PDB file of C-alpha atoms and ligand atoms in Angstrom:
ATOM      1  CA  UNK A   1       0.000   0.000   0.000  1.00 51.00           C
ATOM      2  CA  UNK A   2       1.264   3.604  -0.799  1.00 65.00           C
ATOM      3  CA  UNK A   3       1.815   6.407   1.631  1.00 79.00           C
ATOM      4  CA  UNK A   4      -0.282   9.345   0.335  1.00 89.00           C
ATOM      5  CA  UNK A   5       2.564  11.709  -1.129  1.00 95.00           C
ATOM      6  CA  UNK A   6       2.280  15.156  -1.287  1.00 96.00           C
ATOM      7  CA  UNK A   7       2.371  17.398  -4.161  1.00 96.00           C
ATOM      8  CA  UNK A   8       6.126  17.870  -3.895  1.00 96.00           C
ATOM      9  CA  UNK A   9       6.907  14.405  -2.591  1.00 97.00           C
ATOM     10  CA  UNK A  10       5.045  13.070  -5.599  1.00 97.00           C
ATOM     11  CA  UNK A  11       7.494  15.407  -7.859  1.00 97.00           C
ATOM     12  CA  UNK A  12      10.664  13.863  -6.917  1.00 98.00           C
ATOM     13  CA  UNK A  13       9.663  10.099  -6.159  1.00 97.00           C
ATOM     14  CA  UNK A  14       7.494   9.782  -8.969  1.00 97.00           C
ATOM     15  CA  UNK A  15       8.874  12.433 -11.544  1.00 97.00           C
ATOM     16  CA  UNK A  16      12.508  12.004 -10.625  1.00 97.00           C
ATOM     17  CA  UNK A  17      12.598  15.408  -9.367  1.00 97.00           C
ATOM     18  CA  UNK A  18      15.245  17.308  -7.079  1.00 96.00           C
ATOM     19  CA  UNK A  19      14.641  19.206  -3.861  1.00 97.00           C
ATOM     20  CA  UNK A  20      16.341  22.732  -3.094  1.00 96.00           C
ATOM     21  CA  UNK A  21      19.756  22.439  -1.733  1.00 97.00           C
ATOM     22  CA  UNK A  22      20.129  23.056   1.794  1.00 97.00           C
ATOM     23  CA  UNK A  23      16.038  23.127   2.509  1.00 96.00           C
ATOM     24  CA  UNK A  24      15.060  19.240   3.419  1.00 97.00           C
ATOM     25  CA  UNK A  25      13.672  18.807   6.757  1.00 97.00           C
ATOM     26  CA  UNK A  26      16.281  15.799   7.929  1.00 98.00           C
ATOM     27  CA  UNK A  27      19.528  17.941   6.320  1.00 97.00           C
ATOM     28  CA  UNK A  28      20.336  18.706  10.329  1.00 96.00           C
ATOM     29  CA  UNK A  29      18.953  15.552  11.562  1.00 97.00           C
ATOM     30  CA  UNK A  30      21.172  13.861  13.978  1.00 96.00           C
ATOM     31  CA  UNK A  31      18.617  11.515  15.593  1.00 97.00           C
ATOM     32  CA  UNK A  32      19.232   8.032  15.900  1.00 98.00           C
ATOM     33  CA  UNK A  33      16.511   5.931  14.078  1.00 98.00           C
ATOM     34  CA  UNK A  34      15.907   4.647  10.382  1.00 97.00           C
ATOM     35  CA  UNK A  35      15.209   6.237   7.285  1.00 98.00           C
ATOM     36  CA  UNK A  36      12.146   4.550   5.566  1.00 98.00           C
ATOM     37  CA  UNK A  37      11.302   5.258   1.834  1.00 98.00           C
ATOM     38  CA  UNK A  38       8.229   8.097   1.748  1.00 97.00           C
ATOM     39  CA  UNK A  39       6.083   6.282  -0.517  1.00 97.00           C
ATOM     40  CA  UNK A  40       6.122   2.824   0.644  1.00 97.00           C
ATOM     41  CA  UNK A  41       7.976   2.786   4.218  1.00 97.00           C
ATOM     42  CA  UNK A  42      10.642   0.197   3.071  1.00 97.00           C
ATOM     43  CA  UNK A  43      13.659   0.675   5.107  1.00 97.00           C
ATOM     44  CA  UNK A  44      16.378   2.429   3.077  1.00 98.00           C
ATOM     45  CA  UNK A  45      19.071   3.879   5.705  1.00 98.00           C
ATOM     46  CA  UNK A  46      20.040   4.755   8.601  1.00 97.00           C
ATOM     47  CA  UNK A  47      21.332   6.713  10.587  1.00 98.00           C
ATOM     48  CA  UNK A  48      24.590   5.339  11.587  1.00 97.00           C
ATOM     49  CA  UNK A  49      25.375   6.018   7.944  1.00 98.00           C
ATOM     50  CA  UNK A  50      24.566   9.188   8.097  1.00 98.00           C
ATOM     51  CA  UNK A  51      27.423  11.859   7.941  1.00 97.00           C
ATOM     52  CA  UNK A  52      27.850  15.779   6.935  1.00 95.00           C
ATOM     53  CA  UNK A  53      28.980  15.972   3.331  1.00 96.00           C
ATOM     54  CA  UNK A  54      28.227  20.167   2.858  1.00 93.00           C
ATOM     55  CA  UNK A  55      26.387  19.213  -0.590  1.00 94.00           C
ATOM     56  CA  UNK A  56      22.848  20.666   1.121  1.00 97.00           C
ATOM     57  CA  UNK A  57      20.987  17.156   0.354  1.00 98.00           C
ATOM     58  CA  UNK A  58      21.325  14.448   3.930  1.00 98.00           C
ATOM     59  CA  UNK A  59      23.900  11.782   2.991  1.00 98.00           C
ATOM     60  CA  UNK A  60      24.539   8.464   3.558  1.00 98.00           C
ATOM     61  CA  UNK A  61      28.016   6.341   3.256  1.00 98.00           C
ATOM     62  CA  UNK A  62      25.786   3.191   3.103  1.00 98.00           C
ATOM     63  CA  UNK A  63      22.324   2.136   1.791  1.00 97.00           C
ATOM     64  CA  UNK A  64      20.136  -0.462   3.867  1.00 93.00           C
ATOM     65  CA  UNK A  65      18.943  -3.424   1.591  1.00 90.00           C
ATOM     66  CA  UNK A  66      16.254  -1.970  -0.348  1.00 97.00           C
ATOM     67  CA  UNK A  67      17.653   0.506  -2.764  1.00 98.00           C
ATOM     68  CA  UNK A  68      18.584  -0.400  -6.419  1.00 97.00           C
ATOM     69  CA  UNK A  69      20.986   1.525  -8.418  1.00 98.00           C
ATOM     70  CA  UNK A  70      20.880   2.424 -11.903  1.00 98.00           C
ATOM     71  CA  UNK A  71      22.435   4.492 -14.359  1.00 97.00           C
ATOM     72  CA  UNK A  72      21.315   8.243 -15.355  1.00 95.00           C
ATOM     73  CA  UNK A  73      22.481  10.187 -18.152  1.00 94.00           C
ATOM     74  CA  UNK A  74      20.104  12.629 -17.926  1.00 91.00           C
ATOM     75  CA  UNK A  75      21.334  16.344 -17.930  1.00 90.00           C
ATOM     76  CA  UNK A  76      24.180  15.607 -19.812  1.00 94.00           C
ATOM     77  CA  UNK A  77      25.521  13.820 -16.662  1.00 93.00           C
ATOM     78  CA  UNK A  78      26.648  10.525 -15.782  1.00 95.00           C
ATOM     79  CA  UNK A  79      25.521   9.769 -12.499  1.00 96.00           C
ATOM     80  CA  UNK A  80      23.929   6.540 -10.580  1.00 97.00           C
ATOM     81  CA  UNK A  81      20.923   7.389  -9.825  1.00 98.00           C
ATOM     82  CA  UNK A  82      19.004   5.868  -6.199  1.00 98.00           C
ATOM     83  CA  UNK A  83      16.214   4.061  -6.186  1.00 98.00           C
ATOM     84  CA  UNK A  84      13.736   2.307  -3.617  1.00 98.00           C
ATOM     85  CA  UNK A  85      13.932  -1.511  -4.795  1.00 98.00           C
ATOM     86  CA  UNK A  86      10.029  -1.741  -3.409  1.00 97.00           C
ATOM     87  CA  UNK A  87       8.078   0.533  -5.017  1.00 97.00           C
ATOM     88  CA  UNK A  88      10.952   2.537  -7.541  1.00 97.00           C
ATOM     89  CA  UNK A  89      10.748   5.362  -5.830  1.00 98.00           C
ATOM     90  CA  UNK A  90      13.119   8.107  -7.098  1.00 98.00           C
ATOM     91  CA  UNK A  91      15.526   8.463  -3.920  1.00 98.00           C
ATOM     92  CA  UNK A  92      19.038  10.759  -5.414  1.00 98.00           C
ATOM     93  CA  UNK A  93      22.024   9.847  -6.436  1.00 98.00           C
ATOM     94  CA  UNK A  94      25.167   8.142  -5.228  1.00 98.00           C
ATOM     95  CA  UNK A  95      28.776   9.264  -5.907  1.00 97.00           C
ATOM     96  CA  UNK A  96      32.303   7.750  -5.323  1.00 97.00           C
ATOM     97  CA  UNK A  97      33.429  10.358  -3.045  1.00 97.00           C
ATOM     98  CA  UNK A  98      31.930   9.559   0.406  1.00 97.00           C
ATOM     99  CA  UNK A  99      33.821   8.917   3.531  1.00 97.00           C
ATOM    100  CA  UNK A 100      35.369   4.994   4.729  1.00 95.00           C
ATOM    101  CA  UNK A 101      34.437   2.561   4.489  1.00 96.00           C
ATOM    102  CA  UNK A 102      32.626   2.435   1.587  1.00 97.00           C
ATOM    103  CA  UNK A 103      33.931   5.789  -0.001  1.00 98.00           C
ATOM    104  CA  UNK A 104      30.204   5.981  -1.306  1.00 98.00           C
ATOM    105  CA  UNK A 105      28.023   9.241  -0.600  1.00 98.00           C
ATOM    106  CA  UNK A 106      24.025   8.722  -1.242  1.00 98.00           C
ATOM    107  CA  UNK A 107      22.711  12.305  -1.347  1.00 98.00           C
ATOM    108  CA  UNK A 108      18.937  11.866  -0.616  1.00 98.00           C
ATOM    109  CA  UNK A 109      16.083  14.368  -0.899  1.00 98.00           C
ATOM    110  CA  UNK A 110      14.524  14.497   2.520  1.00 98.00           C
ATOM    111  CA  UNK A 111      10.952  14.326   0.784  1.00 98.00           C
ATOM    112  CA  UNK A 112      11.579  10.960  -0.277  1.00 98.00           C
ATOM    113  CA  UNK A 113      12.478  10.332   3.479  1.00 98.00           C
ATOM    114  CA  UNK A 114      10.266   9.318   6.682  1.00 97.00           C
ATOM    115  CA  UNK A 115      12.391   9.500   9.053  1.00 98.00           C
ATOM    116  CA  UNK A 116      11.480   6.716  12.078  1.00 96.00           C
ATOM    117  CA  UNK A 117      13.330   7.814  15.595  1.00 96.00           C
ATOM    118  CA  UNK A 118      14.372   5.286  17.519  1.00 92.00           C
ATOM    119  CA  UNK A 119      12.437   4.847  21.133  1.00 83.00           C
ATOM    120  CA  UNK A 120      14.171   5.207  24.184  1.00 69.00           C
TER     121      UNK A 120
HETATM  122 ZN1   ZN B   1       9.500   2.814  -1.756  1.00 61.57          ZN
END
């Protein structure tokens, strides 16, 4: 079952779009908890992954098991794009310039992101 999505959320997971640098809601986030996919709540990272890369989008040095990768050309660019293996939600991109001790950086829009805290 789908999530409902919202206007912009639909936009990027469905139409591949790209939030505004610097404005997602879990850029800042240093909570402890998992990041589940917007649309269909599969797990995707979390938040022992997550680290500070300055490129205004939340990133990630490692993906949980449901993403799938694939390549993008669009834009005149060569890039590997992100997607949720459940429901192909549009997630970002992933680059080869991320932190040990994968050297991988997944730069996620936060609207494709629920973010679920852990309880304590
Ligand atoms: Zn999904």
């Amino acid at each position: 079952m789908e999530n409902k999505l919202t206007e912009e959320q639909y936009h990027i997971l469905r139409e591949k779009g790209t939030e505004l640098p610097f404005t997602g809601k879990y850029l800042q986030n240093k909570k402890k908890g998992k990041y589940m996919c917007a649309a269909c709540g599969a797990s995707l990272f979390s938040s022992e992954t997550k680290f500070d890369s300055h490129c205004g989008w939340p990133s990630f040095f490692a993906a949980e098991g449901n993403v799938k990768l694939k390549k993008d050309v669009s834009h005149g660019m060569k890039r590997i794009e992100v997607l949720c293996k459940k429901c192909d939600g549009h997630l970002g991109h992933v680059f080869d310039d991320g932190p040990k001790p994968t050297g991988k950086r997944f730069c996620i829009n936060s609207l494709s992101l629920e973010f679920n805290g852990d309880k304590k």
